Amino acid sequence: MDNTSPQIDFKNLLDGFKASTTPLDCGKLCAPFNPSGKPFCCDICHAVPVAYKPEWDYLKTHTTLWHLWRGDECSDEPMNPDDLLEDTPEHLLLLSCKGPDHCEREYRATSCRQFPFFPYISSDSIFIGLAHDWEFESKCWILSHLEQVTSDYRQEFIKTFDLIFSYWMDDFDNYAALSEEVREHYLTLHKHIPLLHRNGSDYLISPKNETLKKINLSKLKKHPPFA
């Protein structure tokens, strides 16, 4: 992705990705378990948001909510920004905001809207649905209540990333690599991967051969402290 690449209209993209993840304000359900009192996804000490470079160009001209992440925003655990930047794809920038008390929902970054999910890319290079970051299972209420994810959110998520991937295949490749990492992780645990499929159904994926088993998400085991 470079300055000569076709550019997405991020106002239209963000306007089309604003459905609530669940009918409930999930931030109020996880915040009591965070010593800071903030939802984990809105706490810079737990999650550093990213933005596509053209997305940052849009955000910085429409709001003062964001600034480029410096590494010192988490006073409990300041970081050298170079350490995280080394692991950040070149087409993304690390951001920090003023905090959840000052959130401007219309100017949330794509990474805020997609949390705690990412586009799952199968081993045969097909974007088939939404998977999640296992590292947040003990922090994110949604990951113990996947059945609460709204149909509107699922559809908008898929439409958004279909558009992004139609412009930027390097982003697709990054998520393909992440999906492979997830398969390897679940394989070591001898567990299957929960998937919110783009066809509207829900499945467990075998990390070994990617066979799909339809499931009722409400039957999945809850993660402490949300069990």
PDB file of N, CA and C in Angstrom, residues 1-8 10 52-58 60 90-93 167-168 170:
ATOM      1  N   MET A   1       0.847  -1.180   0.000  1.00  0.00           N
ATOM      2  CA  MET A   1       0.000   0.000   0.000  1.00  0.00           C
ATOM      3  C   MET A   1       0.889   1.238   0.000  1.00  0.00           C
ATOM      4  N   ASP A   2       0.742   2.111  -0.986  1.00  0.00           N
ATOM      5  CA  ASP A   2       1.552   3.312  -1.051  1.00  0.00           C
ATOM      6  C   ASP A   2       0.693   4.464  -1.539  1.00  0.00           C
ATOM      7  N   ASN A   3       1.311   5.609  -1.696  1.00  0.00           N
ATOM      8  CA  ASN A   3       0.551   6.802  -2.055  1.00  0.00           C
ATOM      9  C   ASN A   3      -0.042   6.730  -3.453  1.00  0.00           C
ATOM     10  N   THR A   4       0.468   5.831  -4.289  1.00  0.00           N
ATOM     11  CA  THR A   4      -0.069   5.703  -5.641  1.00  0.00           C
ATOM     12  C   THR A   4      -1.171   4.653  -5.717  1.00  0.00           C
ATOM     13  N   SER A   5      -1.429   3.947  -4.601  1.00  0.00           N
ATOM     14  CA  SER A   5      -2.461   2.921  -4.586  1.00  0.00           C
ATOM     15  C   SER A   5      -3.842   3.569  -4.589  1.00  0.00           C
ATOM     16  N   PRO A   6      -4.849   2.871  -5.120  1.00  0.00           N
ATOM     17  CA  PRO A   6      -6.220   3.389  -5.029  1.00  0.00           C
ATOM     18  C   PRO A   6      -6.594   3.603  -3.568  1.00  0.00           C
ATOM     19  N   GLN A   7      -7.332   4.663  -3.301  1.00  0.00           N
ATOM     20  CA  GLN A   7      -7.649   5.017  -1.928  1.00  0.00           C
ATOM     21  C   GLN A   7      -9.125   4.779  -1.619  1.00  0.00           C
ATOM     22  N   ILE A   8      -9.378   4.293  -0.429  1.00  0.00           N
ATOM     23  CA  ILE A   8     -10.736   4.083   0.053  1.00  0.00           C
ATOM     24  C   ILE A   8     -11.279   5.398   0.609  1.00  0.00           C
ATOM     25  N   PHE A  10     -12.770   6.781   3.398  1.00  0.00           N
ATOM     26  CA  PHE A  10     -12.946   6.282   4.757  1.00  0.00           C
ATOM     27  C   PHE A  10     -14.176   6.844   5.449  1.00  0.00           C
ATOM     28  N   TYR A  52      -5.229   2.367   9.210  1.00  0.00           N
ATOM     29  CA  TYR A  52      -4.599   2.416   7.895  1.00  0.00           C
ATOM     30  C   TYR A  52      -4.106   3.846   7.669  1.00  0.00           C
ATOM     31  N   LYS A  53      -3.024   3.992   6.944  1.00  0.00           N
ATOM     32  CA  LYS A  53      -2.460   5.330   6.753  1.00  0.00           C
ATOM     33  C   LYS A  53      -3.463   6.308   6.130  1.00  0.00           C
ATOM     34  N   PRO A  54      -4.222   5.925   5.090  1.00  0.00           N
ATOM     35  CA  PRO A  54      -5.240   6.854   4.577  1.00  0.00           C
ATOM     36  C   PRO A  54      -6.367   7.100   5.587  1.00  0.00           C
ATOM     37  N   GLU A  55      -6.625   6.119   6.442  1.00  0.00           N
ATOM     38  CA  GLU A  55      -7.626   6.305   7.493  1.00  0.00           C
ATOM     39  C   GLU A  55      -7.154   7.366   8.481  1.00  0.00           C
ATOM     40  N   TRP A  56      -5.880   7.321   8.838  1.00  0.00           N
ATOM     41  CA  TRP A  56      -5.318   8.339   9.730  1.00  0.00           C
ATOM     42  C   TRP A  56      -5.403   9.720   9.089  1.00  0.00           C
ATOM     43  N   ASP A  57      -5.167   9.807   7.792  1.00  0.00           N
ATOM     44  CA  ASP A  57      -5.291  11.092   7.098  1.00  0.00           C
ATOM     45  C   ASP A  57      -6.702  11.646   7.247  1.00  0.00           C
ATOM     46  N   TYR A  58      -7.691  10.759   7.193  1.00  0.00           N
ATOM     47  CA  TYR A  58      -9.083  11.191   7.365  1.00  0.00           C
ATOM     48  C   TYR A  58      -9.355  11.596   8.812  1.00  0.00           C
ATOM     49  N   LYS A  60      -7.382  12.520  11.337  1.00  0.00           N
ATOM     50  CA  LYS A  60      -6.679  13.669  11.917  1.00  0.00           C
ATOM     51  C   LYS A  60      -7.195  15.002  11.389  1.00  0.00           C
ATOM     52  N   GLU A  90       3.625  -2.325   7.555  1.00  0.00           N
ATOM     53  CA  GLU A  90       4.004  -1.000   7.074  1.00  0.00           C
ATOM     54  C   GLU A  90       2.811  -0.127   6.716  1.00  0.00           C
ATOM     55  N   HIS A  91       1.685  -0.739   6.359  1.00  0.00           N
ATOM     56  CA  HIS A  91       0.538   0.063   5.927  1.00  0.00           C
ATOM     57  C   HIS A  91      -0.324   0.534   7.093  1.00  0.00           C
ATOM     58  N   LEU A  92       0.097   0.220   8.327  1.00  0.00           N
ATOM     59  CA  LEU A  92      -0.669   0.599   9.512  1.00  0.00           C
ATOM     60  C   LEU A  92       0.129   1.550  10.398  1.00  0.00           C
ATOM     61  N   LEU A  93      -0.607   2.358  11.159  1.00  0.00           N
ATOM     62  CA  LEU A  93      -0.020   3.249  12.149  1.00  0.00           C
ATOM     63  C   LEU A  93      -0.619   2.931  13.511  1.00  0.00           C
ATOM     64  N   TYR A 167      -9.126  -3.484  -2.326  1.00  0.00           N
ATOM     65  CA  TYR A 167      -8.145  -2.437  -2.589  1.00  0.00           C
ATOM     66  C   TYR A 167      -6.727  -2.891  -2.239  1.00  0.00           C
ATOM     67  N   TRP A 168      -6.598  -3.572  -1.095  1.00  0.00           N
ATOM     68  CA  TRP A 168      -5.275  -3.805  -0.532  1.00  0.00           C
ATOM     69  C   TRP A 168      -5.069  -5.280  -0.217  1.00  0.00           C
ATOM     70  N   ASP A 170      -2.311  -6.656   0.439  1.00  0.00           N
ATOM     71  CA  ASP A 170      -1.326  -6.863   1.502  1.00  0.00           C
ATOM     72  C   ASP A 170      -2.014  -6.998   2.854  1.00  0.00           C
TER      73      ASP A 170
END
